[in-house]
Each structure stands twice: as structure tokens, then as C-alpha cells.
């Protein structure tokens, strides 16, 4: 734009301005979205590799906007995190996942657990673990039915509040998993310092598993996790070949479009019921 008449700078600021306006508009609409009940949870099945059955699901948030469009997290979770709105939204996710697990997914199905994503901001709130405990109690769910997925970026902050929350959640019996393992700011030191039960191998490793080096990397991650007493979930399984490879290499669970995309509550509920032996 600079070449076109020397007003490149103004053009640039105008573009930034438009981005700002767009963000502010999303923020304004996000503010009322919890009260207006615009969020929904979709659930993606997680398959037990030895049995091939769905033992768990991961709750993934969606935003049903007034015009009917269904927004995925990439469109609004970063803004919710920056503005701090994620703490309220995150509490809604935990409460709703527990309630739907109790009312619709447990009972006559083989489902044992629901996994929920937790963002760094939530773990910094001193009463977070207490809130989780209350949500479990309100919905009469044992702590082992809930898994909290945490990304490594959380641990970068490494504050006393985060450590206290993680320790208390662990003491309650809530399962903790480290999400997107192997990407971003991963450090093996976190595995030593925090009480993780489950390691989720990021889908980029699974996606490149036609390559020998990636296969060895996956094998090594699985061996390391097992050596530390952790279970392994492979993410982003899209093909039969990937599924077969992970089974062969002793991976515990798998999740991905090969099995199912994230689906609505009634669909996952029907799927689980159809899995029950007659
Ligand atoms: P994530 O936790 O890594 O979740 C997995 C994402 O990968 C989901 O995207 C899912 O739809 C997608 N996925 C699953 N299987 C496959 C596959 O086989 N291939 C490919 N290419 N993708 C697959 P989604 O639902 O758009 O969520 C994106 C991210 O948003 C999540 O990544 C998570 O970090 C965040 N997120 C979702 N729900 C929540 C929430 O309730 N709270 C917070 N704080 N973050 C959330
Ligand atoms: Ca996740
Ligand atoms: Ca992930
Ligand atoms: Ca991710």
C-alpha cells in the first residue's frame, strides 16, 4: 500500500482500527451470551483402544449466535481469555458438562468420564478448585468422572494459585490431563512438577505418522508417559492406518474424525446407547 500514493501508514492504521472494532463487537456480544444462554456443548467420543468402545467424551464449546450461526472456539475463546470473560464461561462449561453427564450420558451407557478444557485464567482464580468440587456435588458425580484438560501454556505462569488449584483438584480425585502435548512451550519439567494423570499427544504428530521419525516419536511419547504412570490419548486420528498404528504401539485411547466429529448432546447420547450390549 505504501507505493500507492504514500498514504500506506493511514491505510495500515485503518485496518488495525477495523480489527479492533470487530474484536470490541465480539466482546460486547460475548458479555451477554451466558445470560442469554447462547453457548452449547458438543461432545467428541474418545475410544478405548483395547476394546474399541467409547469410554469418554471431550466437551467442546460452541456459540449459537442470534443469527443462527454456530461459532467454534477459535472465533471467540481467545477474546474471552483476553477480556477475562472466560472465567464465567468456563464455569458454565464445567457446570453444564457435569449436569449433562449426570442427566443424559451416565446411566445406561458405558461412559465413564467427561473431559473439559480449562484455560489459564480459570486456574488463576483462587476458588476454582472449590467451584469444581461444588459442581461435582451439585450433580452427584464422583470426581473420577471429570477430567480437566490443561495446555502447557498454563504452566508457564506457574503461580501459587495455579499450583494450589491443581493440587486440590488432584486431592479431590479429579483427573488432570496435559493437552496438545509436544507443541508450544512443552517442558518435561512440568511432568515432574504437576500431578498429571493423562497425556494427550497433539494431532500434528498423529497427522505425520506415515513418517518413520514421527512414528518413533509417538512410540517414545507413549513409553515415556507409561513409564511415568500416565495414560495416553492420541488426538486427531483421521484414518484407519493411524488407528491401527496407535493400537499396535500400545496407545490407550484415541480421538478424531475417524471415529466421530464433535456432535450434539442428543447425538452422542444416542451413540452411547447404541453401543450398549443387548
Ligand atoms: P483442543 O482441546 O485441542 O480440541 C480438539 C480440537 O480438534 C477440536 O476443535 C476438535 O473439533 C478438533 N478435532 C478433533 N478431531 C480432529 C481430527 O481428527 N482432525 C482435526 N483436524 N481436528 C480434530 P474445536 O472444537 O474447534 O476446539 C478448538 C480448541 O478450542 C480446543 O482445542 C480447545 O483448546 C479450545 N476449546 C474448546 N472448548 C473449550 C472450552 O470449553 N474452554 C476452553 N477454555 N477452551 C476450549
Ligand atoms: Ca482439549
Ligand atoms: Ca488438544
Ligand atoms: Ca488445541
GROMACS .gro file of N, CA, C and O in nm, residues 46-121:
model
  304
   46UNK      N    1  -1.418  -4.040   2.278
   46UNK     CA    2  -1.279  -4.087   2.294
   46UNK      C    3  -1.288  -4.238   2.309
   46UNK      O    4  -1.358  -4.289   2.396
   47UNK      N    5  -1.217  -4.308   2.220
   47UNK     CA    6  -1.232  -4.453   2.211
   47UNK      C    7  -1.121  -4.523   2.291
   47UNK      O    8  -1.004  -4.488   2.281
   48UNK      N    9  -1.161  -4.622   2.369
   48UNK     CA   10  -1.066  -4.709   2.439
   48UNK      C   11  -1.004  -4.800   2.334
   48UNK      O   12  -1.076  -4.878   2.271
   49UNK      N   13  -0.874  -4.795   2.315
   49UNK     CA   14  -0.817  -4.873   2.205
   49UNK      C   15  -0.826  -5.025   2.222
   49UNK      O   16  -0.855  -5.095   2.126
   50UNK      N   17  -0.805  -5.077   2.342
   50UNK     CA   18  -0.813  -5.223   2.351
   50UNK      C   19  -0.953  -5.276   2.319
   50UNK      O   20  -0.967  -5.379   2.254
   51UNK      N   21  -1.059  -5.206   2.359
   51UNK     CA   22  -1.194  -5.259   2.342
   51UNK      C   23  -1.266  -5.199   2.222
   51UNK      O   24  -1.366  -5.254   2.175
   52UNK      N   25  -1.221  -5.082   2.175
   52UNK     CA   26  -1.291  -5.014   2.066
   52UNK      C   27  -1.419  -4.944   2.109
   52UNK      O   28  -1.497  -4.899   2.026
   53UNK      N   29  -1.444  -4.935   2.239
   53UNK     CA   30  -1.567  -4.871   2.287
   53UNK      C   31  -1.542  -4.728   2.333
   53UNK      O   32  -1.431  -4.692   2.366
   54UNK      N   33  -1.649  -4.650   2.335
   54UNK     CA   34  -1.638  -4.511   2.379
   54UNK      C   35  -1.643  -4.508   2.532
   54UNK      O   36  -1.746  -4.537   2.591
   55UNK      N   37  -1.530  -4.476   2.592
   55UNK     CA   38  -1.526  -4.472   2.738
   55UNK      C   39  -1.537  -4.330   2.793
   55UNK      O   40  -1.570  -4.309   2.909
   56UNK      N   41  -1.507  -4.233   2.706
   56UNK     CA   42  -1.504  -4.094   2.750
   56UNK      C   43  -1.551  -4.004   2.637
   56UNK      O   44  -1.556  -4.048   2.521
   57UNK      N   45  -1.580  -3.881   2.672
   57UNK     CA   46  -1.608  -3.779   2.571
   57UNK      C   47  -1.537  -3.651   2.611
   57UNK      O   48  -1.512  -3.628   2.730
   58UNK      N   49  -1.502  -3.569   2.511
   58UNK     CA   50  -1.448  -3.436   2.541
   58UNK      C   51  -1.554  -3.332   2.506
   58UNK      O   52  -1.608  -3.333   2.395
   59UNK      N   53  -1.582  -3.244   2.601
   59UNK     CA   54  -1.678  -3.136   2.579
   59UNK      C   55  -1.608  -3.021   2.506
   59UNK      O   56  -1.500  -2.978   2.548
   60UNK      N   57  -1.669  -2.975   2.397
   60UNK     CA   58  -1.610  -2.865   2.320
   60UNK      C   59  -1.717  -2.758   2.301
   60UNK      O   60  -1.828  -2.786   2.253
   61UNK      N   61  -1.685  -2.636   2.341
   61UNK     CA   62  -1.787  -2.530   2.342
   61UNK      C   63  -1.816  -2.478   2.202
   61UNK      O   64  -1.727  -2.473   2.116
   62UNK      N   65  -1.942  -2.442   2.180
   62UNK     CA   66  -1.989  -2.377   2.057
   62UNK      C   67  -2.075  -2.257   2.098
   62UNK      O   68  -2.137  -2.262   2.203
   63UNK      N   69  -2.079  -2.157   2.013
   63UNK     CA   70  -2.158  -2.039   2.043
   63UNK      C   71  -2.265  -2.022   1.936
   63UNK      O   72  -2.233  -1.992   1.821
   64UNK      N   73  -2.389  -2.043   1.976
   64UNK     CA   74  -2.503  -2.028   1.885
   64UNK      C   75  -2.541  -1.881   1.885
   64UNK      O   76  -2.599  -1.831   1.981
   65UNK      N   77  -2.506  -1.811   1.779
   65UNK     CA   78  -2.529  -1.667   1.778
   65UNK      C   79  -2.673  -1.635   1.738
   65UNK      O   80  -2.740  -1.719   1.679
   66UNK      N   81  -2.718  -1.514   1.774
   66UNK     CA   82  -2.858  -1.477   1.748
   66UNK      C   83  -2.899  -1.499   1.601
   66UNK      O   84  -3.013  -1.535   1.575
   67UNK      N   85  -2.806  -1.484   1.507
   67UNK     CA   86  -2.841  -1.505   1.365
   67UNK      C   87  -2.839  -1.653   1.327
   67UNK      O   88  -2.857  -1.688   1.211
   68UNK      N   89  -2.817  -1.741   1.425
   68UNK     CA   90  -2.823  -1.885   1.399
   68UNK      C   91  -2.688  -1.948   1.369
   68UNK      O   92  -2.675  -2.070   1.370
   69UNK      N   93  -2.585  -1.867   1.341
   69UNK     CA   94  -2.454  -1.922   1.309
   69UNK      C   95  -2.392  -1.987   1.433
   69UNK      O   96  -2.410  -1.939   1.545
   70UNK      N   97  -2.322  -2.098   1.410
   70UNK     CA   98  -2.257  -2.170   1.520
   70UNK      C   99  -2.108  -2.142   1.515
   70UNK      O  100  -2.038  -2.189   1.427
   71UNK      N  101  -2.061  -2.062   1.611
   71UNK     CA  102  -1.919  -2.025   1.610
   71UNK      C  103  -1.837  -2.130   1.685
   71UNK      O  104  -1.881  -2.183   1.787
   72UNK      N  105  -1.719  -2.160   1.633
   72UNK     CA  106  -1.629  -2.254   1.702
   72UNK      C  107  -1.531  -2.175   1.791
   72UNK      O  108  -1.516  -2.054   1.774
   73UNK      N  109  -1.468  -2.243   1.884
   73UNK     CA  110  -1.388  -2.173   1.986
   73UNK      C  111  -1.282  -2.079   1.932
   73UNK      O  112  -1.256  -1.975   1.993
   74UNK      N  113  -1.221  -2.112   1.821
   74UNK     CA  114  -1.116  -2.025   1.768
   74UNK      C  115  -1.167  -1.884   1.742
   74UNK      O  116  -1.090  -1.789   1.745
   75UNK      N  117  -1.297  -1.870   1.716
   75UNK     CA  118  -1.355  -1.738   1.687
   75UNK      C  119  -1.375  -1.653   1.813
   75UNK      O  120  -1.391  -1.532   1.802
   76UNK      N  121  -1.384  -1.717   1.930
   76UNK     CA  122  -1.419  -1.635   2.046
   76UNK      C  123  -1.344  -1.669   2.175
   76UNK      O  124  -1.336  -1.584   2.264
   77UNK      N  125  -1.288  -1.790   2.188
   77UNK     CA  126  -1.217  -1.823   2.313
   77UNK      C  127  -1.098  -1.731   2.338
   77UNK      O  128  -1.080  -1.684   2.450
   78UNK      N  129  -1.017  -1.699   2.235
   78UNK     CA  130  -0.906  -1.606   2.262
   78UNK      C  131  -0.953  -1.471   2.315
   78UNK      O  132  -0.891  -1.415   2.406
   79UNK      N  133  -1.063  -1.419   2.261
   79UNK     CA  134  -1.115  -1.290   2.309
   79UNK      C  135  -1.170  -1.305   2.451
   79UNK      O  136  -1.149  -1.219   2.536
   80UNK      N  137  -1.237  -1.417   2.476
   80UNK     CA  138  -1.288  -1.442   2.611
   80UNK      C  139  -1.172  -1.452   2.711
   80UNK      O  140  -1.184  -1.408   2.826
   81UNK      N  141  -1.060  -1.508   2.666
   81UNK     CA  142  -0.943  -1.518   2.755
   81UNK      C  143  -0.883  -1.381   2.783
   81UNK      O  144  -0.855  -1.347   2.897
   82UNK      N  145  -0.867  -1.302   2.679
   82UNK     CA  146  -0.807  -1.170   2.696
   82UNK      C  147  -0.889  -1.079   2.785
   82UNK      O  148  -0.835  -0.998   2.860
   83UNK      N  149  -1.022  -1.089   2.773
   83UNK     CA  150  -1.109  -0.999   2.849
   83UNK      C  151  -1.142  -1.053   2.988
   83UNK      O  152  -1.205  -0.984   3.066
   84UNK      N  153  -1.103  -1.177   3.015
   84UNK     CA  154  -1.136  -1.236   3.144
   84UNK      C  155  -1.276  -1.297   3.148
   84UNK      O  156  -1.315  -1.359   3.247
   85UNK      N  157  -1.353  -1.283   3.037
   85UNK     CA  158  -1.487  -1.341   3.033
   85UNK      C  159  -1.482  -1.494   3.040
   85UNK      O  160  -1.580  -1.559   3.075
   86UNK      N  161  -1.367  -1.551   3.012
   86UNK     CA  162  -1.352  -1.697   3.010
   86UNK      C  163  -1.377  -1.759   3.148
   86UNK      O  164  -1.418  -1.874   3.157
   87UNK      N  165  -1.358  -1.683   3.256
   87UNK     CA  166  -1.381  -1.744   3.387
   87UNK      C  167  -1.529  -1.778   3.406
   87UNK      O  168  -1.562  -1.888   3.450
   88UNK      N  169  -1.616  -1.686   3.368
   88UNK     CA  170  -1.760  -1.714   3.378
   88UNK      C  171  -1.803  -1.820   3.279
   88UNK      O  172  -1.878  -1.912   3.312
   89UNK      N  173  -1.755  -1.808   3.157
   89UNK     CA  174  -1.790  -1.905   3.052
   89UNK      C  175  -1.736  -2.044   3.091
   89UNK      O  176  -1.806  -2.145   3.079
   90UNK      N  177  -1.615  -2.047   3.142
   90UNK     CA  178  -1.554  -2.173   3.183
   90UNK      C  179  -1.631  -2.241   3.296
   90UNK      O  180  -1.644  -2.364   3.298
   91UNK      N  181  -1.681  -2.161   3.390
   91UNK     CA  182  -1.762  -2.219   3.497
   91UNK      C  183  -1.891  -2.279   3.440
   91UNK      O  184  -1.934  -2.385   3.482
   92UNK      N  185  -1.949  -2.207   3.343
   92UNK     CA  186  -2.070  -2.259   3.278
   92UNK      C  187  -2.039  -2.394   3.212
   92UNK      O  188  -2.117  -2.488   3.220
   93UNK      N  189  -1.924  -2.404   3.147
   93UNK     CA  190  -1.887  -2.528   3.078
   93UNK      C  191  -1.878  -2.644   3.179
   93UNK      O  192  -1.931  -2.753   3.155
   94UNK      N  193  -1.812  -2.619   3.292
   94UNK     CA  194  -1.795  -2.724   3.391
   94UNK      C  195  -1.930  -2.768   3.449
   94UNK      O  196  -1.962  -2.887   3.457
   95UNK      N  197  -2.009  -2.669   3.488
   95UNK     CA  198  -2.141  -2.699   3.544
   95UNK      C  199  -2.226  -2.778   3.444
   95UNK      O  200  -2.288  -2.878   3.477
   96UNK      N  201  -2.227  -2.732   3.319
   96UNK     CA  202  -2.312  -2.794   3.217
   96UNK      C  203  -2.262  -2.934   3.181
   96UNK      O  204  -2.342  -3.027   3.167
   97UNK      N  205  -2.132  -2.951   3.169
   97UNK     CA  206  -2.078  -3.083   3.138
   97UNK      C  207  -2.114  -3.182   3.249
   97UNK      O  208  -2.152  -3.297   3.222
   98UNK      N  209  -2.103  -3.138   3.375
   98UNK     CA  210  -2.138  -3.226   3.488
   98UNK      C  211  -2.287  -3.260   3.485
   98UNK      O  212  -2.327  -3.375   3.502
   99UNK      N  213  -2.371  -3.158   3.463
   99UNK     CA  214  -2.516  -3.180   3.463
   99UNK      C  215  -2.557  -3.273   3.348
   99UNK      O  216  -2.638  -3.363   3.366
  100UNK      N  217  -2.500  -3.252   3.229
  100UNK     CA  218  -2.538  -3.334   3.114
  100UNK      C  219  -2.485  -3.476   3.128
  100UNK      O  220  -2.549  -3.572   3.086
  101UNK      N  221  -2.368  -3.489   3.189
  101UNK     CA  222  -2.313  -3.622   3.217
  101UNK      C  223  -2.411  -3.697   3.309
  101UNK      O  224  -2.448  -3.811   3.281
  102UNK      N  225  -2.452  -3.630   3.415
  102UNK     CA  226  -2.543  -3.693   3.511
  102UNK      C  227  -2.678  -3.727   3.448
  102UNK      O  228  -2.728  -3.838   3.460
  103UNK      N  229  -2.735  -3.630   3.374
  103UNK     CA  230  -2.873  -3.648   3.325
  103UNK      C  231  -2.884  -3.731   3.198
  103UNK      O  232  -2.983  -3.799   3.178
  104UNK      N  233  -2.785  -3.718   3.109
  104UNK     CA  234  -2.804  -3.777   2.976
  104UNK      C  235  -2.702  -3.881   2.937
  104UNK      O  236  -2.726  -3.961   2.848
  105UNK      N  237  -2.584  -3.877   2.996
  105UNK     CA  238  -2.477  -3.961   2.941
  105UNK      C  239  -2.441  -4.079   3.030
  105UNK      O  240  -2.395  -4.181   2.983
  106UNK      N  241  -2.462  -4.062   3.158
  106UNK     CA  242  -2.431  -4.171   3.250
  106UNK      C  243  -2.547  -4.271   3.246
  106UNK      O  244  -2.624  -4.272   3.153
  107UNK      N  245  -2.561  -4.353   3.345
  107UNK     CA  246  -2.678  -4.441   3.347
  107UNK      C  247  -2.659  -4.557   3.254
  107UNK      O  248  -2.563  -4.630   3.265
  108UNK      N  249  -2.748  -4.569   3.156
  108UNK     CA  250  -2.747  -4.688   3.071
  108UNK      C  251  -2.645  -4.682   2.958
  108UNK      O  252  -2.673  -4.724   2.847
  109UNK      N  253  -2.531  -4.626   2.984
  109UNK     CA  254  -2.428  -4.620   2.880
  109UNK      C  255  -2.294  -4.662   2.942
  109UNK      O  256  -2.278  -4.661   3.063
  110UNK      N  257  -2.199  -4.697   2.856
  110UNK     CA  258  -2.068  -4.738   2.907
  110UNK      C  259  -1.977  -4.620   2.941
  110UNK      O  260  -1.860  -4.638   2.972
  111UNK      N  261  -2.030  -4.497   2.935
  111UNK     CA  262  -1.945  -4.380   2.954
  111UNK      C  263  -1.895  -4.367   3.098
  111UNK      O  264  -1.970  -4.381   3.193
  112UNK      N  265  -1.766  -4.341   3.112
  112UNK     CA  266  -1.708  -4.331   3.246
  112UNK      C  267  -1.667  -4.189   3.282
  112UNK      O  268  -1.652  -4.156   3.399
  113UNK      N  269  -1.648  -4.105   3.181
  113UNK     CA  270  -1.586  -3.977   3.213
  113UNK      C  271  -1.611  -3.871   3.106
  113UNK      O  272  -1.620  -3.904   2.987
  114UNK      N  273  -1.618  -3.745   3.150
  114UNK     CA  274  -1.624  -3.632   3.058
  114UNK      C  275  -1.500  -3.546   3.079
  114UNK      O  276  -1.459  -3.523   3.193
  115UNK      N  277  -1.439  -3.503   2.968
  115UNK     CA  278  -1.321  -3.417   2.976
  115UNK      C  279  -1.360  -3.276   2.936
  115UNK      O  280  -1.437  -3.255   2.841
  116UNK      N  281  -1.308  -3.178   3.010
  116UNK     CA  282  -1.341  -3.037   2.988
  116UNK      C  283  -1.211  -2.958   2.975
  116UNK      O  284  -1.115  -2.982   3.048
  117UNK      N  285  -1.208  -2.865   2.880
  117UNK     CA  286  -1.090  -2.780   2.862
  117UNK      C  287  -1.091  -2.665   2.962
  117UNK      O  288  -1.194  -2.601   2.983
  118UNK      N  289  -0.978  -2.638   3.021
  118UNK     CA  290  -0.967  -2.532   3.120
  118UNK      C  291  -0.859  -2.435   3.074
  118UNK      O  292  -0.751  -2.476   3.031
  119UNK      N  293  -0.890  -2.306   3.081
  119UNK     CA  294  -0.790  -2.211   3.035
  119UNK      C  295  -0.712  -2.152   3.154
  119UNK      O  296  -0.757  -2.156   3.268
  120UNK      N  297  -0.594  -2.098   3.126
  120UNK     CA  298  -0.504  -2.048   3.231
  120UNK      C  299  -0.574  -1.952   3.328
  120UNK      O  300  -0.554  -1.961   3.448
  121UNK      N  301  -0.655  -1.863   3.272
  121UNK     CA  302  -0.722  -1.764   3.356
  121UNK      C  303  -0.808  -1.828   3.465
  121UNK      O  304  -0.819  -1.778   3.576
   0.00000   0.00000   0.00000
